[in-house]
Amino acid sequence: MGAGRLYTAVAAGGFRRYATYRAATAAGVFTNTAFGIILVYTYLALWDEKPHLGGYDQAQAVTYVWLGQCLYATLAIQGGGVEKDLMERIRTGAIAIDLYRPADLQLWWLATDLGRSLFQMLGRGVIPFLVGAVFFPMALPADAGTWAAFLVALFLAMLVSFGIRYLVALSVFWLLDGMGVNQVLMVTGIFFSGMTLPLNVFPGAFGEVVRVLPWAAQLQMPADVLMGETGVAGAFAFQAAWAVALLAAGRLLQSAATRRVVVQGG
Amino acid sequence: MFIEVDGVEKVFEVRKKTGFLKRERRQVRAVDSLSFTVARGEMVGYIGPNGAGKSTTIKMLTGILTPSGGRLRVAGIDPSRERMRLAHRIGVVFGQRTTLWWDLPLIDSYRLMHRMYRIPDARYAENLDRLVELLSLESLLDVPVRQLSLGQRMRGDIVAALLHDPDVLYLDEPTIGLDVISKAKVRDFLRELNTERGTTVLLTTHDLQDIEQLCSRVMVIDHGRLMYDGPLAGLHEAGESERTLVVDLERELPPIDAGPAARVVKVEGPRQWLAFPASESAAPLVARIAAEYPLADLSVREPDIEAVIAKMLRSLGDTPKPPPDRATA
Ligand SMILES: Nc1ncnc2c1ncn2[C@@H]1O[C@H](COP(=O)(O)OP(=O)(O)OP(=O)(O)O)[C@@H](O)[C@H]1O
Ligand SMILES: [Mg+2]
């Protein structure tokens, strides 16, 4: 279909665009590797004190760390994905150009972000993960089926991640500036995705809540699918439900924005 | 009529902080009961001072802004209601912005247009070849857009806007910031596009030469209102615009006496500036001066478009214009 080819081309463009930032990619690989090592030793100390914290053994905790470093840029957990460009385009009025084209705004940015995600995973995420797998004991599955399920969970996580960031970016149509919302996006993303600690270590009602928020679909779910800690069908359903809800909300907000709100600049 | 604009208005609501927690709401009337039509194949210049409402009009014509009132049709389509359908019929170039993928080679953006507008493969190949040749972009196709100069990028944007054979092309300041050669290239190209393909062109600019060389018809807008619609010559008459003849004599002399056809406006050593009506030819004046004075060199300066418009607006403008924005608190 024509539309399929268009959005494939858009995604390919997103992929290649991020591939042009070689220095940033190299710096990212280094940072994620270094950060992974620091976190691994922190986690190991913590798990020494409290074995089976959150239901993970030490190898699983280590796996969780390296998966987090692998998906950090892939899922733009602290922001810095295409929503940054989108905010800038709304703020400066360059969005006008995206609007008069015969392409759907949300699908366009989703495709770009998927291309970006794929590059960030292959170019930036895989290396720290491999470093972790070589130098630390990890709890990786041996069967192809689990890996396949992990990839599906990862794809759903990408949709959820985009869904959140797209909503945030569209708010700039009303706020006219993305500074504040970017900060919120960063803090919530890092904490509620489980970048600091796995969400299943949090006890009580707070734990119950953070585990059903959309951010839980980003890192926690793919990690648990990979390590066989959760039912695959349940995980997919949880992620898909959030993906659908967020993307639908994005569509609503998008039509409100393009109908009511004004394109900035002359 | 291909473009129909009938009593169109656009009012922006702006909120302004006036004090602690105090905000004032004001309305900016960017376009005010604007009416005009453009026939298929016309090439129209759309001019006016900064903030007159030109870009706002173009945004409404592309469908990305909804008018606050009035009726608007392009190719029979209501732009803001059927933005997507209209998109296949129009091409847009905003001189200050780019539709091209910033970090990727030029050709990638064109391949994307190919998919986006579902241009048949043969058509795409043919259009790309022709446009790229006409705008001399062959050697730049593999260069990332961020490495292009302003003029190259602008030409790149024009190609992108035309690959799908639009019926109408909106150009918002397509020559802004370009050097003389790039400007000439863009103008030659637009003229050819209009005559050979019959593409309707609506062009905003602050460069009078764009209009002079391209448009048989100009529309002048000020404070969102159409103040003039007709041939360029008529605008010069209405604005009593003057060209300037700069004369370098061989030595300092008293002000040149050129008869009633021109008057000296400035003298600086051997150089003198003479103003004469823009609608007149410079030839008789030059002949007379050359015959009577020791002439070393001369040149003609075109009137500045803003000056022409300002004069015209003043000559029409008896009644003081309402301010562009009215506070409604
Ligand atoms: N998004 C907006 N919000 C509020 N007012 C706006 C907005 N866009 C334009 N205006 C106002 O509308 C009026 C017309 O603006 P417009 O951009 O159409 O002018 P223009 O004729 O294109 O000017 P220029 O020659 O400077 O490009 C101006 O007074 C401007 O301040
Ligand atoms: Mg403008």
XYZ file of C-alpha atoms and ligand atoms in Angstrom:
627
model
C 0.000 0.000 0.000
C 1.052 3.559 -0.662
C 0.721 4.617 2.965
C 2.827 1.690 4.148
C 5.596 2.668 1.792
C 5.420 6.289 2.854
C 5.735 5.563 6.556
C 8.427 2.975 5.914
C 10.352 5.661 4.083
C 9.765 8.052 6.967
C 11.002 5.480 9.487
C 14.047 4.786 7.346
C 14.717 8.518 7.327
C 14.479 8.630 11.109
C 16.925 5.766 11.351
C 19.431 7.331 8.977
C 19.107 10.728 10.539
C 20.174 9.487 13.946
C 22.874 7.437 12.294
C 24.491 10.682 11.134
C 25.188 11.699 14.737
C 28.261 9.526 15.113
C 29.955 11.370 17.951
C 26.760 11.462 19.983
C 26.284 7.750 19.429
C 29.829 6.933 20.522
C 29.450 9.115 23.601
C 26.155 7.401 24.349
C 27.676 3.930 24.120
C 30.395 4.985 26.526
C 27.994 6.612 28.980
C 25.588 3.685 29.023
C 28.424 1.228 29.538
C 29.982 3.236 32.347
C 26.638 3.870 33.984
C 25.765 0.186 33.673
C 28.926 -0.813 35.524
C 28.247 1.637 38.355
C 24.627 0.524 38.651
C 25.547 -3.169 38.562
C 27.855 -2.801 41.548
C 25.265 -0.727 43.385
C 22.573 -3.314 42.698
C 24.880 -6.168 43.698
C 25.550 -4.483 47.029
C 21.852 -3.941 47.519
C 20.929 -7.508 46.601
C 23.643 -8.749 48.990
C 21.794 -6.985 51.776
C 18.367 -8.019 50.590
C 18.504 -11.166 48.506
C 15.508 -11.706 46.223
C 14.536 -8.065 46.441
C 11.492 -7.582 44.206
C 11.587 -11.290 43.401
C 14.837 -11.025 41.398
C 17.988 -12.990 42.139
C 21.371 -11.353 41.561
C 21.705 -12.483 37.964
C 18.267 -11.085 37.189
C 19.117 -7.794 38.865
C 22.232 -7.559 36.700
C 20.225 -8.394 33.589
C 17.727 -5.705 34.494
C 20.513 -3.129 34.762
C 21.968 -3.896 31.366
C 18.596 -4.062 29.707
C 17.878 -0.654 31.185
C 21.083 0.745 29.671
C 20.197 -0.870 26.347
C 16.701 0.606 26.284
C 17.542 3.970 27.829
C 18.019 5.770 24.516
C 15.990 3.265 22.511
C 12.832 4.193 24.406
C 13.969 7.794 25.030
C 13.188 7.142 28.671
C 14.223 10.600 29.777
C 13.002 12.279 26.586
C 15.253 13.364 23.750
C 13.406 11.420 21.071
C 11.510 12.946 18.174
C 9.245 14.788 20.600
C 12.087 17.241 21.048
C 11.982 18.107 17.344
C 8.224 18.208 17.347
C 8.157 20.651 20.266
C 10.658 22.847 18.523
C 8.629 22.782 15.321
C 5.471 23.744 17.164
C 7.252 26.465 19.083
C 8.774 28.064 15.987
C 5.828 27.493 13.687
C 7.707 25.143 11.379
C 4.893 22.699 12.129
C 2.968 24.575 9.419
C 4.964 22.642 6.890
C 4.040 19.288 8.399
C 0.411 20.269 8.435
C -0.110 21.102 4.790
C 1.359 17.827 3.652
C -0.890 14.917 2.769
C 0.417 12.804 5.624
C -0.944 12.063 9.051
C 0.939 13.986 11.703
C 0.857 11.264 14.344
C 1.793 8.420 12.006
C 4.551 10.550 10.567
C 6.140 11.202 13.956
C 5.514 7.667 15.117
C 7.317 6.311 12.080
C 10.202 8.727 12.610
C 10.428 7.708 16.249
C 10.374 3.994 15.453
C 13.232 4.557 13.022
C 15.061 6.477 15.712
C 14.394 3.763 18.306
C 15.696 1.066 16.038
C 18.883 2.973 15.399
C 19.360 3.808 19.072
C 18.987 0.153 19.947
C 21.349 -1.195 17.316
C 23.839 1.662 17.321
C 23.831 2.525 20.967
C 21.997 -0.026 23.099
C 23.343 -3.374 21.988
C 26.986 -2.759 22.843
C 26.529 -2.021 26.581
C 24.217 -5.017 26.764
C 26.855 -7.274 25.191
C 29.532 -5.864 27.489
C 27.284 -6.709 30.424
C 26.599 -10.213 29.123
C 30.311 -10.911 28.658
C 31.590 -9.600 32.001
C 28.719 -10.293 34.395
C 26.538 -13.326 35.045
C 23.130 -12.622 33.485
C 19.806 -14.440 33.457
C 19.168 -14.686 29.731
C 16.736 -17.158 28.228
C 17.989 -20.003 26.071
C 14.896 -20.490 23.943
C 14.086 -18.511 20.826
C 10.422 -18.229 21.793
C 11.200 -16.063 24.814
C 13.451 -13.832 22.772
C 10.705 -13.452 20.178
C 8.201 -12.562 22.902
C 10.732 -10.057 24.240
C 10.953 -8.380 20.836
C 7.179 -8.049 20.681
C 7.171 -6.563 24.189
C 9.911 -4.190 23.099
C 7.924 -3.050 20.087
C 4.880 -2.417 22.285
C 7.131 -0.518 24.689
C 8.231 1.696 21.803
C 4.591 2.486 21.020
C 3.849 3.355 24.646
C 6.970 5.455 24.939
C 6.049 7.383 21.809
C 2.452 7.704 23.009
C 3.568 9.453 26.186
C 6.062 11.731 24.493
C 3.675 12.681 21.687
C 1.074 13.870 24.176
C 3.682 15.886 25.994
C 4.947 17.438 22.773
C 1.463 18.461 21.624
C 0.973 20.387 24.852
C 3.356 22.963 23.394
C 0.541 24.059 21.066
C -1.074 25.552 24.177
C 1.923 26.211 26.385
C 3.986 27.701 23.538
C 7.169 26.435 25.183
C 8.488 22.993 26.045
C 10.914 23.774 28.858
C 8.697 22.856 31.784
C 7.100 19.791 30.277
C 10.511 18.469 29.239
C 11.631 18.504 32.844
C 8.506 16.673 33.921
C 8.988 14.164 31.140
C 12.551 13.519 32.230
C 11.873 13.026 35.931
C 8.747 10.939 35.501
C 10.359 8.907 32.736
C 13.428 7.982 34.731
C 11.608 7.164 37.927
C 8.345 5.568 36.776
C 9.976 3.492 34.050
C 12.105 1.829 36.688
C 15.432 3.224 35.549
C 16.525 3.831 39.148
C 15.116 0.626 40.660
C 12.895 -2.099 39.219
C 9.254 -1.240 39.872
C 8.629 -4.569 41.557
C 10.817 -3.613 44.530
C 8.402 -0.905 45.639
C 6.128 -2.134 48.405
C 2.536 -1.427 49.293
C 0.038 0.776 47.558
C 2.743 2.893 45.984
C 4.189 -0.187 44.325
C 0.753 -1.236 43.125
C 0.243 2.149 41.513
C 3.601 2.529 39.769
C 3.234 -0.954 38.326
C 0.036 -0.056 36.461
C 1.115 3.339 35.154
C 2.003 3.478 31.435
C 5.720 3.849 32.182
C 5.666 0.311 33.574
C 5.105 -0.850 30.000
C 8.475 0.548 28.942
C 11.284 -1.205 30.808
C 9.664 -3.380 33.456
C 7.472 -5.375 31.084
C 10.102 -6.215 28.466
C 12.498 -7.121 31.289
C 10.011 -9.451 32.951
C 9.093 -11.031 29.634
C 12.773 -11.622 28.879
C 13.426 -13.166 32.287
C 10.221 -15.168 32.375
C 8.946 -13.287 35.412
C 5.509 -12.570 34.010
C 2.908 -14.186 31.790
C 3.481 -13.174 28.200
C -0.180 -12.698 27.299
C -0.826 -10.539 30.339
C 2.217 -8.401 29.617
C 1.233 -7.888 25.997
C -2.317 -7.009 26.978
C -1.110 -4.475 29.531
C 1.266 -2.836 27.064
C -1.171 -2.895 24.162
C -3.922 -1.369 26.273
C -1.685 1.544 27.221
C -0.424 1.916 23.660
C -3.958 2.119 22.294
C -5.115 4.492 25.024
C -2.146 6.837 24.620
C -2.216 6.868 20.831
C -5.952 7.489 20.843
C -5.506 10.350 23.294
C -2.760 11.659 21.017
C -5.152 11.650 18.067
C -7.776 13.523 20.017
C -5.330 16.113 21.215
C -3.883 16.418 17.732
C -7.223 17.200 16.143
C -8.006 19.687 18.889
C -4.615 21.297 18.389
C -4.825 21.597 14.637
C -8.393 22.832 14.726
C -8.271 25.391 17.467
C -4.741 26.353 17.865
C -2.696 28.685 15.885
C 0.434 28.079 13.949
C 3.141 30.395 15.230
C 5.317 32.717 13.178
C 5.115 34.597 9.857
C -12.281 30.955 -10.522
C -9.454 28.915 -9.164
C -8.944 30.772 -5.902
C -11.918 32.494 -4.338
C -11.595 34.598 -1.237
C -14.796 36.237 -0.119
C -15.038 38.460 2.932
C -12.414 36.464 4.757
C -11.314 37.466 8.251
C -8.763 36.141 10.665
C -8.715 37.323 14.238
C -6.001 36.130 16.595
C -6.580 36.144 20.309
C -3.453 37.129 22.142
C -3.108 37.077 25.876
C -0.665 39.460 27.367
C 0.603 39.686 30.891
C -0.171 43.136 32.188
C 0.790 42.622 35.788
C 0.978 40.050 38.532
C -1.662 37.446 37.617
C -3.304 39.995 35.390
C -3.761 39.162 31.789
C -5.258 41.217 29.093
C -6.917 39.641 26.115
C -6.511 41.408 22.872
C -7.686 40.612 19.434
C -5.404 41.045 16.499
C -7.294 41.377 13.275
C -4.676 39.988 10.892
C -6.991 39.768 7.889
C -10.077 41.897 7.557
C -12.930 41.380 5.060
C -10.558 40.304 2.352
C -11.997 39.464 -1.057
C -10.290 38.550 -4.313
C -10.249 35.872 -6.960
C -7.417 34.401 -8.955
C -7.958 32.646 -12.268
C -6.161 29.505 -13.292
C -2.743 30.254 -14.741
C -2.428 33.721 -13.260
C 0.714 34.856 -11.545
C -0.105 37.304 -8.813
C 2.151 39.313 -6.544
C 0.860 39.726 -3.017
C 2.605 42.555 -1.262
C 2.329 44.825 1.715
C 4.271 46.033 4.724
C 5.405 43.767 7.568
C 2.508 42.403 9.516
C 0.009 43.253 6.776
C -1.464 39.758 6.768
C 0.225 38.122 3.776
C 1.489 35.004 5.499
C -1.786 34.660 7.344
C -3.647 34.700 4.035
C -1.379 32.032 2.606
C -1.793 29.868 5.676
C -5.558 30.074 5.270
C -5.253 29.196 1.583
C -3.277 26.057 2.462
C -5.795 25.076 5.112
C -3.487 25.193 8.111
C -5.326 28.164 9.584
C -9.093 28.320 9.800
C -10.586 31.701 8.899
C -12.603 33.413 11.609
C -15.132 34.428 9.008
C -15.887 34.566 5.311
C -15.625 32.021 2.551
C -12.552 30.542 0.953
C -12.186 28.083 -1.921
C -9.185 26.732 -3.757
C -9.957 24.521 -6.740
C -13.457 24.243 -5.323
C -12.132 22.871 -2.040
C -12.599 24.474 1.371
C -8.969 24.377 2.509
C -9.330 24.061 6.267
C -11.993 21.359 5.990
C -10.260 19.236 3.403
C -6.647 20.013 4.034
C -5.430 16.568 2.990
C -7.344 16.498 -0.285
C -6.196 19.989 -1.156
C -2.612 19.099 -0.325
C -2.290 17.107 -3.532
C -3.248 20.145 -5.607
C -1.015 22.771 -4.039
C 2.670 23.403 -3.597
C 3.967 25.706 -0.887
C 7.311 27.323 -0.273
C 7.796 29.344 2.890
C 11.088 31.106 2.255
C 11.946 31.184 5.922
C 11.310 27.520 6.553
C 12.232 24.296 4.911
C 10.296 21.194 4.074
C 13.535 19.292 3.531
C 15.029 16.750 5.908
C 17.714 18.736 7.609
C 20.302 16.062 8.349
C 19.825 13.929 5.260
C 20.829 14.280 1.618
C 18.508 16.340 -0.566
C 17.512 13.326 -2.638
C 16.067 11.588 0.443
C 13.517 14.346 0.857
C 12.502 13.997 -2.768
C 12.076 10.236 -2.424
C 9.821 10.953 0.496
C 7.720 13.369 -1.600
C 7.447 10.614 -4.173
C 5.795 8.378 -1.583
C 3.870 11.079 0.208
C 2.139 12.443 -2.867
C 1.939 9.006 -4.485
C 3.524 10.300 -7.637
C 3.653 7.607 -10.343
C 7.248 6.421 -10.773
C 7.692 7.602 -14.358
C 6.198 10.993 -13.566
C 8.423 11.386 -10.541
C 11.569 10.511 -12.453
C 10.659 12.909 -15.241
C 9.747 15.784 -12.927
C 12.797 15.310 -10.778
C 15.117 15.368 -13.783
C 13.502 18.430 -15.251
C 13.292 20.434 -12.036
C 16.753 19.543 -10.862
C 18.183 20.572 -14.195
C 16.241 23.827 -14.387
C 17.322 24.823 -10.911
C 20.874 23.478 -11.302
C 20.810 21.141 -8.363
C 22.355 18.073 -10.025
C 25.567 18.185 -8.057
C 23.808 18.772 -4.756
C 21.420 15.833 -4.588
C 23.660 13.815 -2.307
C 24.577 16.693 -0.027
C 22.905 16.858 3.409
C 20.487 19.768 3.498
C 22.209 21.407 6.468
C 25.306 21.859 4.274
C 23.434 23.744 1.549
C 23.658 27.508 1.219
C 20.488 29.515 1.642
C 19.983 29.891 -2.095
C 20.632 26.226 -2.765
C 18.235 25.220 -0.033
C 15.564 27.525 -1.382
C 15.912 26.005 -4.841
C 15.781 22.610 -3.179
C 12.537 23.573 -1.498
C 11.038 24.789 -4.752
C 11.766 21.428 -6.375
C 10.157 19.659 -3.411
C 7.031 21.782 -3.779
C 6.625 20.970 -7.472
C 7.376 17.258 -7.805
C 3.698 16.362 -7.619
C 2.638 18.810 -10.354
C 0.509 21.098 -8.194
C -2.042 23.349 -9.907
C -1.133 26.238 -7.698
C 2.085 27.292 -6.060
C 2.155 29.591 -3.039
C 5.464 31.275 -2.471
C 5.991 33.213 0.729
C 9.116 35.317 0.196
C 10.925 32.843 -2.063
C 13.829 35.189 -2.755
C 14.476 36.357 0.782
C 18.183 36.458 1.484
C 19.241 35.300 -1.975
C 22.030 36.860 -3.995
C 21.393 38.398 -7.387
C 22.264 35.279 -9.343
C 20.123 32.985 -7.241
C 17.257 35.434 -7.445
C 17.543 35.533 -11.227
C 17.567 31.746 -11.382
C 14.473 31.443 -9.249
C 12.648 34.111 -11.239
C 13.516 32.604 -14.611
C 12.321 29.301 -13.352
C 9.024 30.625 -12.035
C 8.316 32.457 -15.269
C 8.889 29.291 -17.235
C 6.769 27.229 -14.865
C 3.928 29.647 -15.288
C 4.069 29.943 -19.056
C 4.872 26.338 -19.920
C 2.833 24.486 -17.335
C 0.167 27.068 -16.612
C 0.767 26.750 -12.879
C -1.081 29.409 -10.926
C 1.344 31.299 -8.729
C 0.692 33.492 -5.712
C 3.827 35.193 -4.534
C 4.553 37.371 -1.527
C 7.737 39.365 -1.500
C 9.415 42.520 -0.324
C 11.442 42.682 -3.529
C 9.866 44.889 -6.177
C 11.910 43.281 -8.903
C 10.287 39.930 -8.196
C 6.969 41.539 -8.955
C 8.224 43.572 -11.884
C 9.728 40.596 -13.603
C 7.060 38.066 -12.817
C 3.638 39.410 -12.054
C 1.256 41.236 -14.341
C -1.042 41.666 -11.403
C -0.347 42.829 -7.886
C -2.471 42.915 -4.804
C -1.475 45.222 -1.984
C -2.650 44.427 1.508
C -2.314 46.618 4.557
C -3.678 46.022 8.042
C -5.369 42.947 6.649
C -7.261 44.847 3.981
C -6.890 44.782 0.246
C -5.816 48.285 -0.786
C -4.985 47.789 -4.431
C -5.559 45.099 -7.031
C -4.359 45.676 -10.573
C -1.316 45.959 -12.818
C 2.007 47.052 -11.429
C 2.018 50.218 -13.550
C -1.164 51.319 -11.846
C 0.524 50.868 -8.504
C 3.336 53.171 -9.569
C 0.809 55.749 -10.657
C -1.204 55.460 -7.502
C 1.958 55.688 -5.448
C 3.455 58.418 -7.677
C 6.565 56.360 -7.398
C 9.856 57.664 -8.656
C 12.996 56.093 -9.955
C 16.328 57.642 -9.247
C 18.977 58.458 -11.814
C 22.405 58.651 -10.249
C 24.659 60.838 -12.396
C 28.429 61.087 -12.018
C 29.730 64.229 -13.708
C 33.341 64.853 -14.543
C 33.527 67.673 -12.031
C 31.443 69.433 -9.429
C 28.681 71.491 -11.003
C 25.541 73.229 -9.824
C 22.361 71.095 -9.824
C 21.494 69.761 -13.258
C 18.615 71.434 -15.045
C 16.716 68.569 -16.642
C 13.500 70.426 -17.300
C 10.160 69.333 -15.878
C 10.905 65.635 -16.405
C 13.118 65.287 -13.347
C 14.333 67.127 -10.296
C 17.612 66.979 -8.435
C 17.130 65.565 -4.958
C 20.710 65.463 -3.781
C 24.189 66.685 -4.750
C 27.434 65.311 -3.362
C 30.571 66.538 -5.105
C 30.384 65.515 -8.768
C 27.562 63.041 -8.033
C 23.915 64.084 -8.372
C 20.676 62.225 -7.715
C 17.652 62.953 -9.949
C 14.150 61.682 -9.283
C 11.761 61.020 -12.168
C 8.389 59.225 -12.437
C 8.758 55.440 -12.443
C 6.265 55.159 -15.258
C 8.499 57.227 -17.610
C 11.423 55.961 -19.633
C 14.867 57.071 -18.519
C 16.127 57.321 -22.098
C 15.148 60.934 -23.010
C 16.395 62.160 -19.676
C 19.728 60.410 -20.095
C 20.043 61.716 -23.638
C 19.428 65.266 -22.523
C 21.934 65.135 -19.693
C 24.533 63.437 -21.854
C 24.127 66.163 -24.458
C 24.381 69.076 -22.057
C 26.719 67.913 -19.281
C 30.178 66.292 -19.013
C 28.932 62.859 -18.105
C 31.276 60.268 -16.533
C 28.867 57.553 -15.456
C 25.273 56.899 -14.508
C 22.928 54.328 -13.072
C 19.205 53.937 -12.424
C 17.789 52.915 -9.086
C 14.397 51.269 -8.898
C 11.935 52.574 -6.366
C 11.818 50.702 -3.123
C 8.637 48.695 -2.915
C 7.954 49.721 0.632
C 8.269 53.375 -0.344
C 5.879 52.901 -3.253
C 3.358 51.155 -1.085
C 3.717 53.644 1.720
C 3.125 56.484 -0.734
C 0.190 54.749 -2.302
C -1.341 54.031 1.059
C -0.852 57.646 2.012
C -2.399 58.901 -1.221
C -5.411 56.640 -0.692
C -5.286 57.113 2.890
C -7.169 60.230 3.698
C -8.858 58.455 6.585
C -6.521 57.286 9.320
C -6.315 53.489 9.338
C -7.694 51.676 12.322
C -4.864 50.316 14.425
C -4.106 46.684 13.604
C -5.088 45.504 17.013
C -7.838 46.633 19.241
C -7.823 45.944 22.923
C -10.980 44.308 24.179
C -9.568 43.842 27.654
N 0.122 33.263 15.765
C -0.213 34.538 15.879
N -0.731 35.006 17.022
C -1.069 36.292 17.125
N -0.954 37.200 16.156
C -0.446 36.801 14.987
C -0.050 35.442 14.773
N 0.408 35.334 13.505
C 0.328 36.548 12.968
N -0.192 37.443 13.842
C -0.433 38.875 13.592
O -1.164 39.004 12.403
C -0.700 40.091 11.627
C -0.340 39.615 10.225
O 0.785 38.754 10.267
P 1.387 38.089 8.952
O 2.411 37.124 9.409
O 0.287 37.573 8.119
O 2.066 39.324 8.239
P 2.889 39.389 6.869
O 2.117 40.249 5.946
O 3.234 38.026 6.415
O 4.174 40.178 7.344
P 5.724 40.015 6.917
O 5.928 40.846 5.720
O 6.422 40.590 8.106
O 5.998 38.570 6.711
C 0.459 40.691 12.408
O -0.041 41.806 13.104
C 0.848 39.620 13.371
O 1.330 40.163 14.562
Mg 5.078 36.929 6.197
